JSON list of C-alpha atoms in Angstrom, two decimals:
[
{"chain": "Y", "resi": 1, "resn": "MET", "atom": "CA", "xyz": [51.85, 114.58, 145.27]},
{"chain": "Y", "resi": 2, "resn": "ILE", "atom": "CA", "xyz": [48.57, 112.86, 145.83]},
{"chain": "Y", "resi": 3, "resn": "THR", "atom": "CA", "xyz": [48.07, 110.00, 148.30]},
{"chain": "Y", "resi": 4, "resn": "LEU", "atom": "CA", "xyz": [45.09, 107.76, 147.79]},
{"chain": "Y", "resi": 5, "resn": "PHE", "atom": "CA", "xyz": [44.14, 105.72, 150.93]},
{"chain": "Y", "resi": 6, "resn": "HIS", "atom": "CA", "xyz": [42.67, 102.59, 149.38]},
{"chain": "Y", "resi": 7, "resn": "ALA", "atom": "CA", "xyz": [41.12, 99.18, 150.11]},
{"chain": "Y", "resi": 8, "resn": "PRO", "atom": "CA", "xyz": [41.33, 96.96, 147.13]},
{"chain": "Y", "resi": 9, "resn": "GLN", "atom": "CA", "xyz": [37.89, 95.97, 145.32]},
{"chain": "Y", "resi": 10, "resn": "SER", "atom": "CA", "xyz": [36.08, 98.81, 147.19]},
{"chain": "Y", "resi": 11, "resn": "ARG", "atom": "CA", "xyz": [34.77, 102.36, 146.35]},
{"chain": "Y", "resi": 12, "resn": "SER", "atom": "CA", "xyz": [38.26, 103.55, 146.16]},
{"chain": "Y", "resi": 13, "resn": "SER", "atom": "CA", "xyz": [39.35, 101.29, 143.33]},
{"chain": "Y", "resi": 14, "resn": "ARG", "atom": "CA", "xyz": [37.63, 103.62, 140.95]},
{"chain": "Y", "resi": 15, "resn": "MET", "atom": "CA", "xyz": [39.75, 106.57, 142.13]},
{"chain": "Y", "resi": 16, "resn": "ILE", "atom": "CA", "xyz": [42.85, 104.77, 140.88]},
{"chain": "Y", "resi": 17, "resn": "TRP", "atom": "CA", "xyz": [41.14, 105.06, 137.43]},
{"chain": "Y", "resi": 18, "resn": "LEU", "atom": "CA", "xyz": [40.47, 108.70, 137.95]},
{"chain": "Y", "resi": 19, "resn": "LEU", "atom": "CA", "xyz": [44.01, 109.50, 138.81]},
{"chain": "Y", "resi": 20, "resn": "GLU", "atom": "CA", "xyz": [45.14, 107.51, 135.79]},
{"chain": "Y", "resi": 21, "resn": "GLU", "atom": "CA", "xyz": [42.97, 109.71, 133.57]},
{"chain": "Y", "resi": 22, "resn": "LEU", "atom": "CA", "xyz": [44.56, 112.52, 135.15]},
{"chain": "Y", "resi": 23, "resn": "GLY", "atom": "CA", "xyz": [48.06, 111.41, 134.40]},
{"chain": "Y", "resi": 24, "resn": "ALA", "atom": "CA", "xyz": [48.76, 112.68, 138.18]},
{"chain": "Y", "resi": 25, "resn": "THR", "atom": "CA", "xyz": [51.93, 111.58, 140.33]},
{"chain": "Y", "resi": 26, "resn": "TYR", "atom": "CA", "xyz": [50.25, 109.68, 143.12]},
{"chain": "Y", "resi": 27, "resn": "GLU", "atom": "CA", "xyz": [50.86, 106.84, 145.50]},
{"chain": "Y", "resi": 28, "resn": "ILE", "atom": "CA", "xyz": [48.62, 104.20, 146.93]},
{"chain": "Y", "resi": 29, "resn": "ARG", "atom": "CA", "xyz": [48.37, 103.90, 150.73]},
{"chain": "Y", "resi": 30, "resn": "PRO", "atom": "CA", "xyz": [46.76, 100.44, 151.65]},
{"chain": "Y", "resi": 31, "resn": "VAL", "atom": "CA", "xyz": [44.33, 100.74, 154.52]},
{"chain": "Y", "resi": 32, "resn": "SER", "atom": "CA", "xyz": [41.75, 98.13, 156.21]},
{"chain": "Y", "resi": 33, "resn": "ILE", "atom": "CA", "xyz": [38.13, 98.89, 156.21]},
{"chain": "Y", "resi": 34, "resn": "PHE", "atom": "CA", "xyz": [35.09, 97.28, 157.63]},
{"chain": "Y", "resi": 35, "resn": "ARG", "atom": "CA", "xyz": [33.23, 95.30, 154.69]},
{"chain": "Y", "resi": 36, "resn": "PRO", "atom": "CA", "xyz": [29.56, 94.88, 155.69]},
{"chain": "Y", "resi": 37, "resn": "MET", "atom": "CA", "xyz": [29.19, 91.83, 153.55]},
{"chain": "Y", "resi": 38, "resn": "THR", "atom": "CA", "xyz": [31.45, 89.77, 155.00]},
{"chain": "Y", "resi": 39, "resn": "GLY", "atom": "CA", "xyz": [32.06, 91.25, 158.34]},
{"chain": "Y", "resi": 40, "resn": "GLU", "atom": "CA", "xyz": [35.67, 91.51, 157.63]},
{"chain": "Y", "resi": 41, "resn": "GLY", "atom": "CA", "xyz": [38.27, 94.25, 158.43]},
{"chain": "Y", "resi": 42, "resn": "GLN", "atom": "CA", "xyz": [38.13, 97.30, 160.52]},
{"chain": "Y", "resi": 43, "resn": "GLY", "atom": "CA", "xyz": [38.70, 100.88, 160.73]},
{"chain": "Y", "resi": 44, "resn": "ASP", "atom": "CA", "xyz": [42.38, 101.70, 160.04]},
{"chain": "Y", "resi": 45, "resn": "PRO", "atom": "CA", "xyz": [44.04, 104.40, 162.50]},
{"chain": "Y", "resi": 46, "resn": "ALA", "atom": "CA", "xyz": [46.23, 105.45, 159.53]},
{"chain": "Y", "resi": 47, "resn": "ASN", "atom": "CA", "xyz": [43.20, 106.19, 157.63]},
{"chain": "Y", "resi": 48, "resn": "PRO", "atom": "CA", "xyz": [42.24, 110.02, 157.60]},
{"chain": "Y", "resi": 49, "resn": "HIS", "atom": "CA", "xyz": [38.74, 109.57, 156.31]},
{"chain": "Y", "resi": 50, "resn": "PRO", "atom": "CA", "xyz": [36.33, 110.88, 158.98]},
{"chain": "Y", "resi": 51, "resn": "ASP", "atom": "CA", "xyz": [34.65, 107.49, 159.03]},
{"chain": "Y", "resi": 52, "resn": "LYS", "atom": "CA", "xyz": [37.62, 105.26, 158.31]},
{"chain": "Y", "resi": 53, "resn": "ARG", "atom": "CA", "xyz": [35.92, 104.48, 155.00]},
{"chain": "Y", "resi": 54, "resn": "VAL", "atom": "CA", "xyz": [37.43, 104.79, 151.41]},
{"chain": "Y", "resi": 55, "resn": "PRO", "atom": "CA", "xyz": [37.91, 106.59, 149.25]},
{"chain": "Y", "resi": 56, "resn": "ALA", "atom": "CA", "xyz": [40.04, 109.30, 151.11]},
{"chain": "Y", "resi": 57, "resn": "LEU", "atom": "CA", "xyz": [42.70, 111.37, 149.54]},
{"chain": "Y", "resi": 58, "resn": "VAL", "atom": "CA", "xyz": [45.31, 114.05, 150.43]},
{"chain": "Y", "resi": 59, "resn": "HIS", "atom": "CA", "xyz": [46.60, 116.42, 147.84]},
{"chain": "Y", "resi": 60, "resn": "ASP", "atom": "CA", "xyz": [49.25, 118.77, 149.11]},
{"chain": "Y", "resi": 61, "resn": "GLY", "atom": "CA", "xyz": [48.15, 118.65, 152.61]},
{"chain": "Y", "resi": 62, "resn": "ARG", "atom": "CA", "xyz": [44.38, 118.88, 151.72]},
{"chain": "Y", "resi": 63, "resn": "LEU", "atom": "CA", "xyz": [42.25, 116.01, 152.90]},
{"chain": "Y", "resi": 64, "resn": "LEU", "atom": "CA", "xyz": [39.29, 115.10, 150.63]},
{"chain": "Y", "resi": 65, "resn": "ALA", "atom": "CA", "xyz": [36.77, 112.09, 151.26]},
{"chain": "Y", "resi": 66, "resn": "GLU", "atom": "CA", "xyz": [33.70, 110.86, 149.37]},
{"chain": "Y", "resi": 67, "resn": "SER", "atom": "CA", "xyz": [33.70, 110.15, 146.00]},
{"chain": "Y", "resi": 68, "resn": "VAL", "atom": "CA", "xyz": [31.99, 112.94, 144.53]},
{"chain": "Y", "resi": 69, "resn": "ALA", "atom": "CA", "xyz": [33.95, 115.44, 146.38]},
{"chain": "Y", "resi": 70, "resn": "ILE", "atom": "CA", "xyz": [36.96, 114.03, 145.18]},
{"chain": "Y", "resi": 71, "resn": "VAL", "atom": "CA", "xyz": [36.03, 114.04, 141.46]},
{"chain": "Y", "resi": 72, "resn": "LEU", "atom": "CA", "xyz": [35.06, 117.51, 141.64]},
{"chain": "Y", "resi": 73, "resn": "TYR", "atom": "CA", "xyz": [38.29, 118.76, 143.11]},
{"chain": "Y", "resi": 74, "resn": "LEU", "atom": "CA", "xyz": [40.36, 116.52, 141.15]},
{"chain": "Y", "resi": 75, "resn": "LEU", "atom": "CA", "xyz": [38.75, 117.45, 137.73]},
{"chain": "Y", "resi": 76, "resn": "ASP", "atom": "CA", "xyz": [39.03, 121.13, 138.80]},
{"chain": "Y", "resi": 77, "resn": "ALA", "atom": "CA", "xyz": [42.69, 120.77, 139.97]},
{"chain": "Y", "resi": 78, "resn": "PHE", "atom": "CA", "xyz": [43.65, 119.11, 136.76]},
{"chain": "Y", "resi": 79, "resn": "PRO", "atom": "CA", "xyz": [41.94, 120.98, 134.04]},
{"chain": "Y", "resi": 80, "resn": "GLN", "atom": "CA", "xyz": [44.25, 119.70, 131.32]},
{"chain": "Y", "resi": 81, "resn": "ALA", "atom": "CA", "xyz": [42.63, 116.19, 131.47]},
{"chain": "Y", "resi": 82, "resn": "GLY", "atom": "CA", "xyz": [39.64, 117.96, 130.01]},
{"chain": "Y", "resi": 83, "resn": "LEU", "atom": "CA", "xyz": [37.15, 115.72, 131.98]},
{"chain": "Y", "resi": 84, "resn": "ALA", "atom": "CA", "xyz": [35.16, 118.75, 133.31]},
{"chain": "Y", "resi": 85, "resn": "PRO", "atom": "CA", "xyz": [33.93, 121.90, 131.59]},
{"chain": "Y", "resi": 86, "resn": "ALA", "atom": "CA", "xyz": [35.50, 124.96, 132.92]},
{"chain": "Y", "resi": 87, "resn": "PRO", "atom": "CA", "xyz": [33.32, 127.25, 135.04]},
{"chain": "Y", "resi": 88, "resn": "ALA", "atom": "CA", "xyz": [32.62, 129.64, 132.15]},
{"chain": "Y", "resi": 89, "resn": "ASP", "atom": "CA", "xyz": [31.93, 126.89, 129.95]},
{"chain": "Y", "resi": 90, "resn": "ARG", "atom": "CA", "xyz": [28.26, 126.65, 129.07]},
{"chain": "Y", "resi": 91, "resn": "ARG", "atom": "CA", "xyz": [28.18, 122.88, 129.51]},
{"chain": "Y", "resi": 92, "resn": "ARG", "atom": "CA", "xyz": [28.92, 123.38, 133.11]},
{"chain": "Y", "resi": 93, "resn": "GLY", "atom": "CA", "xyz": [25.38, 123.25, 134.34]},
{"chain": "Y", "resi": 94, "resn": "ASP", "atom": "CA", "xyz": [24.87, 120.09, 132.68]},
{"chain": "Y", "resi": 95, "resn": "TYR", "atom": "CA", "xyz": [27.88, 118.67, 134.00]},
{"chain": "Y", "resi": 96, "resn": "LEU", "atom": "CA", "xyz": [27.06, 119.60, 137.63]},
{"chain": "Y", "resi": 97, "resn": "THR", "atom": "CA", "xyz": [23.55, 118.51, 137.11]},
{"chain": "Y", "resi": 98, "resn": "TRP", "atom": "CA", "xyz": [24.56, 114.93, 136.02]},
{"chain": "Y", "resi": 99, "resn": "ILE", "atom": "CA", "xyz": [26.85, 114.56, 139.04]},
{"chain": "Y", "resi": 100, "resn": "ALA", "atom": "CA", "xyz": [24.09, 115.83, 141.49]},
{"chain": "Y", "resi": 101, "resn": "TRP", "atom": "CA", "xyz": [21.91, 113.43, 139.58]},
{"chain": "Y", "resi": 102, "resn": "TYR", "atom": "CA", "xyz": [24.10, 110.42, 140.46]},
{"chain": "Y", "resi": 103, "resn": "VAL", "atom": "CA", "xyz": [24.29, 111.10, 144.12]},
{"chain": "Y", "resi": 104, "resn": "ALA", "atom": "CA", "xyz": [20.59, 112.08, 144.61]},
{"chain": "Y", "resi": 105, "resn": "GLU", "atom": "CA", "xyz": [18.90, 109.70, 141.94]},
{"chain": "Y", "resi": 106, "resn": "LEU", "atom": "CA", "xyz": [21.00, 106.95, 140.58]},
{"chain": "Y", "resi": 107, "resn": "GLU", "atom": "CA", "xyz": [22.61, 105.77, 143.77]},
{"chain": "Y", "resi": 108, "resn": "PRO", "atom": "CA", "xyz": [19.63, 105.42, 145.82]},
{"chain": "Y", "resi": 109, "resn": "VAL", "atom": "CA", "xyz": [17.96, 103.44, 143.16]},
{"chain": "Y", "resi": 110, "resn": "LEU", "atom": "CA", "xyz": [20.81, 101.26, 142.63]},
{"chain": "Y", "resi": 111, "resn": "PHE", "atom": "CA", "xyz": [21.17, 99.95, 146.10]},
{"chain": "Y", "resi": 112, "resn": "ALA", "atom": "CA", "xyz": [17.32, 99.90, 146.23]},
{"chain": "Y", "resi": 113, "resn": "GLY", "atom": "CA", "xyz": [17.44, 97.47, 143.45]},
{"chain": "Y", "resi": 114, "resn": "MET", "atom": "CA", "xyz": [20.09, 95.48, 144.82]},
{"chain": "Y", "resi": 115, "resn": "ALA", "atom": "CA", "xyz": [18.48, 94.83, 147.97]},
{"chain": "Y", "resi": 116, "resn": "GLY", "atom": "CA", "xyz": [15.45, 93.87, 146.49]},
{"chain": "Y", "resi": 117, "resn": "GLU", "atom": "CA", "xyz": [13.32, 96.71, 147.77]},
{"chain": "Y", "resi": 118, "resn": "LEU", "atom": "CA", "xyz": [11.70, 97.75, 144.72]},
{"chain": "Y", "resi": 119, "resn": "ALA", "atom": "CA", "xyz": [8.59, 95.53, 144.64]},
{"chain": "Y", "resi": 120, "resn": "GLY", "atom": "CA", "xyz": [7.74, 96.73, 148.16]},
{"chain": "Y", "resi": 121, "resn": "SER", "atom": "CA", "xyz": [7.75, 100.36, 147.55]},
{"chain": "Y", "resi": 122, "resn": "ALA", "atom": "CA", "xyz": [5.88, 102.21, 144.72]},
{"chain": "Y", "resi": 123, "resn": "GLN", "atom": "CA", "xyz": [7.79, 105.37, 145.30]},
{"chain": "Y", "resi": 124, "resn": "LYS", "atom": "CA", "xyz": [11.11, 103.53, 144.99]},
{"chain": "Y", "resi": 125, "resn": "GLN", "atom": "CA", "xyz": [9.94, 101.84, 141.78]},
{"chain": "Y", "resi": 126, "resn": "ARG", "atom": "CA", "xyz": [8.87, 105.15, 140.52]},
{"chain": "Y", "resi": 127, "resn": "ASN", "atom": "CA", "xyz": [12.13, 106.60, 141.00]},
{"chain": "Y", "resi": 128, "resn": "HIS", "atom": "CA", "xyz": [14.01, 103.50, 139.52]},
{"chain": "Y", "resi": 129, "resn": "ASP", "atom": "CA", "xyz": [11.86, 103.86, 136.28]},
{"chain": "Y", "resi": 130, "resn": "ALA", "atom": "CA", "xyz": [12.62, 107.61, 136.13]},
{"chain": "Y", "resi": 131, "resn": "VAL", "atom": "CA", "xyz": [16.45, 106.69, 136.35]},
{"chain": "Y", "resi": 132, "resn": "ILE", "atom": "CA", "xyz": [16.19, 104.14, 133.76]},
{"chain": "Y", "resi": 133, "resn": "ALA", "atom": "CA", "xyz": [14.28, 106.55, 131.53]},
{"chain": "Y", "resi": 134, "resn": "ARG", "atom": "CA", "xyz": [16.75, 109.24, 131.76]},
{"chain": "Y", "resi": 135, "resn": "SER", "atom": "CA", "xyz": [19.68, 107.12, 131.20]},
{"chain": "Y", "resi": 136, "resn": "ARG", "atom": "CA", "xyz": [18.18, 105.76, 128.17]},
{"chain": "Y", "resi": 137, "resn": "ALA", "atom": "CA", "xyz": [17.29, 109.01, 126.75]},
{"chain": "Y", "resi": 138, "resn": "ALA", "atom": "CA", "xyz": [20.98, 110.37, 127.28]},
{"chain": "Y", "resi": 139, "resn": "LEU", "atom": "CA", "xyz": [22.52, 107.47, 125.84]},
{"chain": "Y", "resi": 140, "resn": "GLY", "atom": "CA", "xyz": [20.33, 107.31, 122.93]},
{"chain": "Y", "resi": 141, "resn": "THR", "atom": "CA", "xyz": [21.75, 110.58, 121.61]},
{"chain": "Y", "resi": 142, "resn": "GLY", "atom": "CA", "xyz": [25.12, 110.00, 122.40]},
{"chain": "Y", "resi": 143, "resn": "SER", "atom": "CA", "xyz": [27.99, 107.91, 123.45]},
{"chain": "Y", "resi": 144, "resn": "TYR", "atom": "CA", "xyz": [27.98, 109.49, 126.95]},
{"chain": "Y", "resi": 145, "resn": "VAL", "atom": "CA", "xyz": [25.58, 111.28, 129.24]},
{"chain": "Y", "resi": 146, "resn": "MET", "atom": "CA", "xyz": [26.70, 114.76, 127.79]},
{"chain": "Y", "resi": 147, "resn": "GLY", "atom": "CA", "xyz": [26.94, 113.64, 123.99]},
{"chain": "Y", "resi": 148, "resn": "GLU", "atom": "CA", "xyz": [30.49, 112.74, 122.63]},
{"chain": "Y", "resi": 149, "resn": "SER", "atom": "CA", "xyz": [32.66, 113.69, 125.43]},
{"chain": "Y", "resi": 150, "resn": "PHE", "atom": "CA", "xyz": [33.56, 111.54, 128.37]},
{"chain": "Y", "resi": 151, "resn": "THR", "atom": "CA", "xyz": [33.51, 113.49, 131.61]},
{"chain": "Y", "resi": 152, "resn": "GLY", "atom": "CA", "xyz": [33.72, 113.05, 135.31]},
{"chain": "Y", "resi": 153, "resn": "ALA", "atom": "CA", "xyz": [29.85, 112.17, 135.30]},
{"chain": "Y", "resi": 154, "resn": "ASP", "atom": "CA", "xyz": [30.31, 109.43, 133.10]},
{"chain": "Y", "resi": 155, "resn": "PHE", "atom": "CA", "xyz": [33.32, 108.18, 135.41]},
{"chain": "Y", "resi": 156, "resn": "LEU", "atom": "CA", "xyz": [30.77, 108.22, 138.48]},
{"chain": "Y", "resi": 157, "resn": "ILE", "atom": "CA", "xyz": [27.82, 106.91, 136.61]},
{"chain": "Y", "resi": 158, "resn": "SER", "atom": "CA", "xyz": [29.38, 104.04, 134.55]},
{"chain": "Y", "resi": 159, "resn": "SER", "atom": "CA", "xyz": [31.47, 102.85, 137.43]},
{"chain": "Y", "resi": 160, "resn": "ALA", "atom": "CA", "xyz": [28.08, 102.71, 139.45]},
{"chain": "Y", "resi": 161, "resn": "MET", "atom": "CA", "xyz": [26.11, 100.98, 136.86]},
{"chain": "Y", "resi": 162, "resn": "ALA", "atom": "CA", "xyz": [29.02, 98.35, 136.40]},
{"chain": "Y", "resi": 163, "resn": "PHE", "atom": "CA", "xyz": [28.90, 97.31, 140.07]},
{"chain": "Y", "resi": 164, "resn": "GLY", "atom": "CA", "xyz": [25.11, 97.29, 140.42]},
{"chain": "Y", "resi": 165, "resn": "ARG", "atom": "CA", "xyz": [24.34, 96.10, 136.85]},
{"chain": "Y", "resi": 166, "resn": "GLN", "atom": "CA", "xyz": [21.85, 93.72, 138.19]},
{"chain": "Y", "resi": 167, "resn": "ALA", "atom": "CA", "xyz": [20.00, 96.45, 139.49]},
{"chain": "Y", "resi": 168, "resn": "PHE", "atom": "CA", "xyz": [19.23, 97.60, 136.11]},
{"chain": "Y", "resi": 169, "resn": "PRO", "atom": "CA", "xyz": [17.18, 95.75, 133.38]},
{"chain": "Y", "resi": 170, "resn": "ALA", "atom": "CA", "xyz": [18.79, 93.98, 130.46]},
{"chain": "Y", "resi": 171, "resn": "ASP", "atom": "CA", "xyz": [19.87, 96.94, 127.91]},
{"chain": "Y", "resi": 172, "resn": "GLN", "atom": "CA", "xyz": [22.28, 97.11, 125.01]},
{"chain": "Y", "resi": 173, "resn": "ALA", "atom": "CA", "xyz": [22.87, 100.57, 125.34]},
{"chain": "Y", "resi": 174, "resn": "PHE", "atom": "CA", "xyz": [23.47, 100.35, 128.92]},
{"chain": "Y", "resi": 175, "resn": "ASP", "atom": "CA", "xyz": [26.01, 97.30, 128.40]},
{"chain": "Y", "resi": 176, "resn": "ALA", "atom": "CA", "xyz": [27.61, 99.26, 125.66]},
{"chain": "Y", "resi": 177, "resn": "TYR", "atom": "CA", "xyz": [28.08, 102.47, 127.75]},
{"chain": "Y", "resi": 178, "resn": "ILE", "atom": "CA", "xyz": [29.80, 100.46, 130.46]},
{"chain": "Y", "resi": 179, "resn": "ALA", "atom": "CA", "xyz": [32.11, 98.43, 128.28]},
{"chain": "Y", "resi": 180, "resn": "ARG", "atom": "CA", "xyz": [32.96, 101.89, 126.33]},
{"chain": "Y", "resi": 181, "resn": "CYS", "atom": "CA", "xyz": [33.95, 103.58, 129.66]},
{"chain": "Y", "resi": 182, "resn": "ARG", "atom": "CA", "xyz": [35.56, 100.55, 131.25]},
{"chain": "Y", "resi": 183, "resn": "SER", "atom": "CA", "xyz": [37.87, 99.87, 127.90]},
{"chain": "Y", "resi": 184, "resn": "ARG", "atom": "CA", "xyz": [39.32, 103.24, 128.25]},
{"chain": "Y", "resi": 185, "resn": "PRO", "atom": "CA", "xyz": [43.31, 103.01, 128.77]},
{"chain": "Y", "resi": 186, "resn": "ALA", "atom": "CA", "xyz": [43.24, 104.54, 132.30]},
{"chain": "Y", "resi": 187, "resn": "ALA", "atom": "CA", "xyz": [40.65, 102.00, 133.35]},
{"chain": "Y", "resi": 188, "resn": "ILE", "atom": "CA", "xyz": [42.48, 99.07, 132.27]},
{"chain": "Y", "resi": 189, "resn": "ARG", "atom": "CA", "xyz": [45.82, 100.37, 133.93]},
{"chain": "Y", "resi": 190, "resn": "ALA", "atom": "CA", "xyz": [43.64, 101.01, 137.15]},
{"chain": "Y", "resi": 191, "resn": "LEU", "atom": "CA", "xyz": [42.41, 97.47, 137.33]},
{"chain": "Y", "resi": 192, "resn": "ALA", "atom": "CA", "xyz": [45.94, 96.22, 137.30]},
{"chain": "Y", "resi": 193, "resn": "LEU", "atom": "CA", "xyz": [46.80, 98.25, 139.94]},
{"chain": "Y", "resi": 194, "resn": "ASP", "atom": "CA", "xyz": [43.89, 97.79, 142.17]},
{"chain": "Y", "resi": 195, "resn": "GLY", "atom": "CA", "xyz": [45.34, 95.10, 144.49]},
{"chain": "Y", "resi": 196, "resn": "HIS", "atom": "CA", "xyz": [48.87, 96.37, 144.50]},
{"chain": "Y", "resi": 197, "resn": "ALA", "atom": "CA", "xyz": [49.84, 98.11, 147.80]},
{"chain": "Y", "resi": 198, "resn": "GLY", "atom": "CA", "xyz": [52.32, 101.07, 147.96]},
{"chain": "Y", "resi": 199, "resn": "VAL", "atom": "CA", "xyz": [52.15, 101.94, 144.27]},
{"chain": "Y", "resi": 200, "resn": "GLN", "atom": "CA", "xyz": [53.86, 105.09, 143.17]},
{"chain": "Y", "resi": 201, "resn": "THR", "atom": "CA", "xyz": [53.47, 106.48, 139.78]},
{"chain": "Y", "resi": 202, "resn": "PRO", "atom": "CA", "xyz": [55.94, 108.55, 137.92]},
{"chain": "Y", "resi": 203, "resn": "ALA", "atom": "CA", "xyz": [55.54, 112.12, 137.13]}
]
């Protein structure tokens, strides 16, 4: 059994999508978190996340926190979903590179763009331009960042781009990519489950 500690409309929302993609048996355990934008909420003693944030997930007694750790763990634990190249697959290096790029490059420029920090920092603007250029190059040659196969890298990248769409320029390729990922059946099911507490899926 997998238990997802979840706060609706937060970073843990996309983990419902991931679990639906995997076809896993899981339950959603609602927790309260502090929301900086509104000042609402608080750390929940029932939340096992070290910082009382989300997502946090427990699988067979193993605690995982932070989105990238959860994605890497679950996609290897559920290889039948086909969302991650196997360790022996020649595409594994590209897959891990895209996930590392998401953390090191895309997320920082996304939040810099959302905070209006680009105009005041030449370095942040250069980093932002580099992320845009690399994204456009990848999506110019395939439906997803690694070609025609949706992977865990697309899960992270597309969900972040959808969340912070205003941080990136108008671009039909970006919009089509986000729509393609968010129209997956698992993503649609997850959206319907996001606000429901105590949901448990069948095996």
